[in-house]
Amino acid sequence: MDAYLIKSYDDVVGARHLVRAQTKEMGFGLVDQTRLTTVASELTRNILLYAGEGKMILDQVINGTETSLKIDFIDEGPGIPDVELAMKDGYTSGEGLGNGLPGSKRLVDEFRIVSEPGKGTRITVIKWLPAGG
Amino acid sequence: MEKIPILKFGDTLIVTIQTELHDRTAIALQEDIIGAVQKHNSRAVIIDVSSIEIVDSFIGRMLSNTAEMASMMNASVVLVGISPAVAITLVELGLNLGDVRTALDLESAIEMVGSGVLVSHDQTKPESVPEETAGNAS
């Protein structure tokens, strides 16, 4: 469970590769690989945009017969003052359409944000590996 | 930073994106495309994205902005090679590619352009004023 540092846009590309490789290795189908890699791209980019730097942590979680990939996106940036507002489609405080958060939520099974203004933000996404072949 | 080549094929520009699209490459490409549309008075831009594995909101916005800008310059954009995985992800992300046309492959895209199916937003044919004919057959 290593932390991958996000400090530049090259790291966003690196994060994509890391997630692509991990999801492939875990046996996720191509569409799920693409979903998760896209989420990694969105959220690491957000880290850069809003906090300047942060980290991404991948974790394979095995719960009995169920396996999932858990990814944490952590920064010590300004935090999100109104998480509920930020999760609405179309809201943005930075450049762009603000599709990052609500869009990413739709691509995964579980999505959690913990954020404290002035302290930072931690976004956790989880995707379960479909059972069976 | 590598520049992505833009090929001219009549009044169509063809752009094949084969490398990983870094953010600054994407922005530079957008400007290069618009510049080329103006320089060559192009009517269509075919962008081959089949090598792009991930289209996130940044890239998606870049593509749709490019299409909008090109349309202001009377050129249509056709995206070629959106994979099923990317298409699904784009819809779930909530990204609307708007008026951007798509084609499955380069041949179809060229056909689309050549047959005049694509009509740019500002293109209006001057309406021919019917001549007043004296003495219609009654």
Coordinates of N, CA and C in Angstrom, one line a residue, chain B:
Chain B
M1 N 8.4 18.9 -25.9 CA 7.0 18.4 -26.0 C 6.7 18.1 -27.5
E2 N 6.2 16.9 -27.7 CA 6.0 16.6 -29.1 C 4.7 17.2 -29.7
K3 N 4.8 17.7 -30.9 CA 3.7 18.3 -31.5 C 2.9 17.2 -32.3
I4 N 1.6 17.2 -32.2 CA 0.9 16.2 -32.9 C 0.7 16.7 -34.3
P5 N 1.0 15.9 -35.3 CA 0.9 16.4 -36.7 C -0.5 16.5 -37.2
I6 N -0.7 17.5 -38.0 CA -2.0 17.7 -38.6 C -1.9 17.6 -40.1
L7 N -2.6 16.6 -40.7 CA -2.5 16.4 -42.1 C -3.6 17.1 -42.9
K8 N -3.3 17.6 -44.1 CA -4.3 18.2 -44.9 C -4.7 17.3 -46.0
F9 N -6.0 17.1 -46.2 CA -6.5 16.2 -47.2 C -7.6 16.9 -47.9
G10 N -7.3 17.7 -48.9 CA -8.3 18.5 -49.5 C -8.7 19.6 -48.6
D11 N -10.0 19.7 -48.4 CA -10.4 20.7 -47.4 C -10.7 20.1 -46.0
T12 N -10.1 19.0 -45.8 CA -10.3 18.3 -44.5 C -8.9 18.2 -43.9
L13 N -8.9 18.3 -42.5 CA -7.7 18.1 -41.8 C -7.9 16.8 -41.0
I14 N -6.8 16.1 -41.0 CA -6.8 14.8 -40.3 C -5.8 14.8 -39.2
V15 N -6.2 14.6 -38.0 CA -5.3 14.6 -36.8 C -5.4 13.2 -36.1
T16 N -4.2 12.6 -36.0 CA -4.2 11.3 -35.4 C -3.5 11.4 -34.1
I17 N -4.2 11.2 -33.0 CA -3.6 11.3 -31.7 C -3.1 9.9 -31.3
Q18 N -1.8 9.8 -31.3 CA -1.2 8.4 -31.0 C -0.5 8.4 -29.7
T19 N -0.2 9.5 -29.1 CA 0.6 9.5 -27.9 C -0.4 9.8 -26.7
E20 N 0.1 9.6 -25.6 CA -0.6 9.9 -24.4 C -0.8 11.4 -24.4
L21 N -2.0 11.9 -24.2 CA -2.3 13.3 -24.3 C -2.1 14.0 -23.0
H22 N -0.9 14.6 -22.8 CA -0.7 15.4 -21.6 C -1.5 16.6 -21.7
D23 N -1.8 17.3 -20.6 CA -2.6 18.5 -20.6 C -2.1 19.5 -21.6
R24 N -0.8 19.8 -21.5 CA -0.3 20.9 -22.3 C -0.3 20.6 -23.8
T25 N -0.1 19.3 -24.0 CA -0.2 18.8 -25.4 C -1.6 19.0 -26.0
A26 N -2.6 18.8 -25.1 CA -4.0 18.9 -25.5 C -4.3 20.4 -25.9
I27 N -3.8 21.3 -25.0 CA -4.1 22.7 -25.2 C -3.4 23.2 -26.5
A28 N -2.1 22.8 -26.7 CA -1.4 23.1 -27.9 C -2.1 22.6 -29.1
L29 N -2.6 21.4 -29.0 CA -3.2 20.8 -30.2 C -4.5 21.6 -30.6
Q30 N -5.2 22.0 -29.6 CA -6.4 22.7 -29.8 C -6.1 24.0 -30.6
E31 N -5.1 24.7 -30.2 CA -4.7 25.9 -30.9 C -4.2 25.6 -32.3
D32 N -3.4 24.5 -32.4 CA -2.9 24.2 -33.7 C -4.0 23.8 -34.7
I33 N -5.0 23.1 -34.2 CA -6.1 22.8 -35.1 C -6.8 24.0 -35.6
I34 N -7.2 24.9 -34.6 CA -7.9 26.1 -35.0 C -7.1 26.9 -36.0
G35 N -5.8 27.0 -35.7 CA -4.9 27.8 -36.6 C -4.9 27.2 -38.0
A36 N -4.8 25.8 -38.0 CA -4.8 25.2 -39.3 C -6.1 25.3 -40.1
V37 N -7.2 25.3 -39.3 CA -8.5 25.5 -40.0 C -8.6 26.8 -40.7
Q38 N -8.1 27.8 -40.0 CA -8.1 29.2 -40.6 C -7.1 29.3 -41.7
K39 N -5.9 28.7 -41.6 CA -4.9 28.8 -42.6 C -5.3 28.2 -43.9
H40 N -6.0 27.0 -43.8 CA -6.3 26.2 -45.0 C -7.8 26.3 -45.4
N41 N -8.5 27.1 -44.6 CA -9.9 27.3 -44.9 C -10.6 25.9 -44.9
S42 N -10.3 25.1 -43.9 CA -10.8 23.8 -43.9 C -12.3 23.7 -43.6
R43 N -13.0 22.7 -44.1 CA -14.4 22.5 -43.8 C -14.6 21.4 -42.8
A44 N -13.6 20.6 -42.6 CA -13.8 19.5 -41.6 C -12.5 19.1 -41.0
V45 N -12.6 18.7 -39.8 CA -11.4 18.2 -39.0 C -11.8 16.8 -38.5
I46 N -11.0 15.8 -38.9 CA -11.2 14.5 -38.4 C -10.2 14.2 -37.4
I47 N -10.6 13.9 -36.2 CA -9.7 13.6 -35.1 C -9.8 12.1 -34.7
D48 N -8.7 11.4 -34.9 CA -8.6 10.0 -34.6 C -8.2 9.8 -33.2
V49 N -9.1 9.4 -32.4 CA -8.8 9.2 -30.9 C -8.7 7.7 -30.5
S50 N -8.6 6.9 -31.5 CA -8.6 5.5 -31.2 C -7.5 5.0 -30.3
S51 N -6.4 5.8 -30.3 CA -5.3 5.4 -29.4 C -5.4 6.0 -28.0
I52 N -6.4 6.8 -27.8 CA -6.6 7.4 -26.5 C -7.4 6.5 -25.6
E53 N -6.8 6.0 -24.6 CA -7.5 5.0 -23.7 C -8.4 5.7 -22.7
I54 N -8.1 6.9 -22.3 CA -8.8 7.6 -21.3 C -9.3 8.9 -21.8
V55 N -10.6 9.2 -21.7 CA -11.0 10.5 -22.0 C -11.7 11.0 -20.7
D56 N -11.0 11.8 -20.0 CA -11.5 12.4 -18.8 C -12.2 13.7 -19.1
S57 N -12.6 14.4 -18.0 CA -13.4 15.6 -18.3 C -12.5 16.7 -19.0
F58 N -11.2 16.7 -18.7 CA -10.3 17.7 -19.3 C -10.2 17.5 -20.8
I59 N -9.9 16.2 -21.1 CA -9.8 15.9 -22.5 C -11.1 16.1 -23.3
G60 N -12.1 15.6 -22.6 CA -13.5 15.7 -23.2 C -13.8 17.2 -23.5
R61 N -13.5 18.0 -22.5 CA -13.8 19.5 -22.7 C -13.0 20.0 -23.9
M62 N -11.7 19.6 -23.9 CA -10.8 20.1 -25.0 C -11.4 19.7 -26.4
L63 N -11.9 18.5 -26.5 CA -12.4 18.0 -27.7 C -13.7 18.8 -28.1
S64 N -14.6 19.0 -27.1 CA -15.8 19.7 -27.4 C -15.6 21.2 -27.7
N65 N -14.6 21.7 -27.0 CA -14.3 23.1 -27.2 C -13.7 23.3 -28.6
T66 N -12.8 22.3 -29.0 CA -12.2 22.4 -30.3 C -13.3 22.4 -31.4
A67 N -14.3 21.5 -31.2 CA -15.4 21.4 -32.1 C -16.2 22.7 -32.2
E68 N -16.4 23.3 -31.0 CA -17.2 24.5 -31.0 C -16.4 25.7 -31.7
M69 N -15.1 25.7 -31.4 CA -14.3 26.8 -32.1 C -14.3 26.5 -33.6
A70 N -14.1 25.3 -34.0 CA -14.0 25.0 -35.4 C -15.3 25.3 -36.1
S71 N -16.4 25.1 -35.4 CA -17.7 25.3 -36.0 C -17.9 26.8 -36.2
M72 N -17.3 27.6 -35.3 CA -17.4 29.1 -35.5 C -16.6 29.5 -36.8
M73 N -15.7 28.6 -37.2 CA -14.9 28.9 -38.4 C -15.4 28.1 -39.5
N74 N -16.6 27.6 -39.4 CA -17.3 26.9 -40.5 C -16.7 25.6 -40.8
A75 N -16.1 24.9 -39.8 CA -15.6 23.6 -40.0 C -16.2 22.6 -39.0
S76 N -16.5 21.4 -39.4 CA -17.1 20.4 -38.6 C -16.0 19.5 -38.0
V77 N -16.2 19.0 -36.9 CA -15.3 18.0 -36.3 C -15.9 16.7 -36.2
V78 N -15.1 15.7 -36.6 CA -15.6 14.3 -36.5 C -14.6 13.5 -35.7
L79 N -15.1 12.8 -34.7 CA -14.2 12.0 -33.9 C -14.3 10.6 -34.4
V80 N -13.1 10.0 -34.5 CA -13.0 8.6 -35.0 C -12.4 7.7 -33.9
G81 N -13.0 6.6 -33.7 CA -12.4 5.6 -32.9 C -12.6 5.7 -31.4
I82 N -13.8 6.2 -31.0 CA -14.1 6.2 -29.6 C -14.4 4.7 -29.2
S83 N -13.7 4.2 -28.3 CA -13.9 2.8 -27.9 C -15.2 2.7 -27.1
P84 N -15.8 1.5 -27.0 CA -16.9 1.3 -26.2 C -16.7 1.7 -24.7
A85 N -15.5 1.3 -24.2 CA -15.2 1.6 -22.8 C -15.2 3.1 -22.6
V86 N -14.6 3.8 -23.5 CA -14.5 5.3 -23.4 C -15.9 5.9 -23.6
A87 N -16.7 5.4 -24.5 CA -18.1 5.9 -24.7 C -18.9 5.7 -23.4
I88 N -18.8 4.6 -22.8 CA -19.6 4.3 -21.6 C -19.1 5.3 -20.5
T89 N -17.8 5.4 -20.3 CA -17.3 6.2 -19.3 C -17.7 7.7 -19.5
L90 N -17.6 8.1 -20.7 CA -18.0 9.5 -21.0 C -19.4 9.8 -20.6
V91 N -20.3 8.9 -20.9 CA -21.7 9.1 -20.6 C -21.9 9.1 -19.1
E92 N -21.3 8.1 -18.4 CA -21.4 8.1 -17.0 C -20.8 9.3 -16.3
L93 N -19.7 9.8 -16.9 CA -19.1 11.0 -16.3 C -20.0 12.2 -16.5
G94 N -20.9 12.1 -17.4 CA -21.9 13.2 -17.6 C -21.3 14.2 -18.6
L95 N -20.3 13.8 -19.4 CA -19.7 14.7 -20.3 C -20.6 14.7 -21.6
N96 N -20.9 15.9 -22.0 CA -21.7 16.0 -23.2 C -20.8 16.5 -24.3
L97 N -20.6 15.6 -25.3 CA -19.8 16.1 -26.4 C -20.5 16.9 -27.4
G98 N -21.8 17.2 -27.1 CA -22.5 18.2 -27.9 C -22.7 17.8 -29.4
D99 N -22.3 18.8 -30.2 CA -22.5 18.6 -31.6 C -21.4 17.8 -32.3
V100 N -20.5 17.3 -31.5 CA -19.4 16.5 -32.2 C -19.9 15.3 -32.8
R101 N -19.6 15.1 -34.1 CA -20.0 13.9 -34.8 C -19.0 12.8 -34.5
T102 N -19.4 11.6 -34.7 CA -18.5 10.5 -34.5 C -18.6 9.6 -35.7
A103 N -17.5 8.9 -35.9 CA -17.5 7.8 -37.0 C -16.7 6.7 -36.4
L104 N -17.0 5.5 -36.9 CA -16.3 4.3 -36.4 C -14.9 4.2 -36.9
D105 N -14.7 4.6 -38.1 CA -13.3 4.5 -38.6 C -13.0 5.7 -39.6
L106 N -11.8 5.7 -40.0 CA -11.3 6.8 -40.8 C -12.1 6.9 -42.2
E107 N -12.3 5.7 -42.7 CA -13.0 5.6 -44.0 C -14.4 6.2 -43.9
S108 N -15.1 5.8 -42.9 CA -16.5 6.3 -42.7 C -16.4 7.8 -42.5
A109 N -15.5 8.3 -41.8 CA -15.4 9.7 -41.5 C -15.1 10.5 -42.8
I110 N -14.2 10.0 -43.6 CA -13.9 10.7 -44.9 C -15.2 10.7 -45.8
E111 N -15.9 9.6 -45.7 CA -17.1 9.5 -46.5 C -18.1 10.5 -46.0
M112 N -18.2 10.6 -44.7 CA -19.2 11.6 -44.1 C -18.9 13.0 -44.5
V113 N -17.6 13.3 -44.5 CA -17.2 14.6 -44.9 C -17.4 14.9 -46.4
G114 N -17.0 13.9 -47.2 CA -17.0 14.1 -48.6 C -18.5 14.2 -49.2
S115 N -19.4 13.4 -48.6 CA -20.7 13.4 -49.1 C -21.5 14.6 -48.8
G116 N -20.9 15.5 -48.0 CA -21.6 16.7 -47.7 C -22.7 16.5 -46.6
V117 N -22.6 15.4 -45.9 CA -23.6 15.2 -44.8 C -23.3 16.2 -43.7
L118 N -22.1 16.5 -43.5 CA -21.8 17.5 -42.4 C -22.1 18.9 -42.9
V119 N -22.9 19.6 -42.3 CA -23.2 21.0 -42.7 C -22.8 21.8 -41.5
S120 N -21.9 22.7 -41.7 CA -21.5 23.6 -40.6 C -22.6 24.5 -40.2
H121 N -22.5 25.0 -39.0 CA -23.6 25.8 -38.4 C -23.9 27.1 -39.2
D122 N -22.8 27.7 -39.7 CA -23.1 29.0 -40.4 C -23.3 28.9 -41.9
Q123 N -23.3 27.7 -42.3 CA -23.4 27.6 -43.8 C -24.8 27.7 -44.2
T124 N -25.1 28.8 -44.9 CA -26.5 28.9 -45.5 C -26.3 29.2 -46.9
K125 N -27.1 28.5 -47.7 CA -27.0 28.7 -49.1 C -27.8 30.0 -49.4
P126 N -27.3 30.8 -50.3 CA -28.2 32.0 -50.6 C -29.4 31.5 -51.3
E127 N -30.5 32.0 -50.8 CA -31.7 31.5 -51.4 C -31.9 32.0 -52.8
S128 N -32.3 31.2 -53.7 CA -32.5 31.7 -55.1 C -33.8 32.3 -55.1
V129 N -33.9 33.5 -55.6 CA -35.2 34.2 -55.7 C -35.8 33.7 -57.0
P130 N -37.0 33.2 -56.8 CA -37.7 32.7 -58.1 C -38.0 33.8 -59.0
E131 N -37.7 33.6 -60.2 CA -37.9 34.6 -61.2 C -39.4 34.7 -61.5
E132 N -39.8 35.9 -61.6 CA -41.2 36.1 -62.0 C -41.4 35.8 -63.4
T133 N -42.1 34.8 -63.7 CA -42.3 34.4 -65.1 C -43.6 35.0 -65.6
A134 N -43.5 35.6 -66.6 CA -44.7 36.2 -67.2 C -45.4 35.1 -68.0
G135 N -46.6 35.1 -67.9 CA -47.4 34.1 -68.7 C -47.2 32.7 -68.3
N136 N -47.6 32.3 -67.1 CA -47.6 30.9 -66.7 C -48.7 30.2 -67.5
A137 N -48.4 29.0 -67.7 CA -49.5 28.3 -68.4 C -50.7 28.2 -67.5
S138 N -51.7 28.5 -67.9 CA -52.9 28.4 -67.0 C -53.9 27.3 -67.4

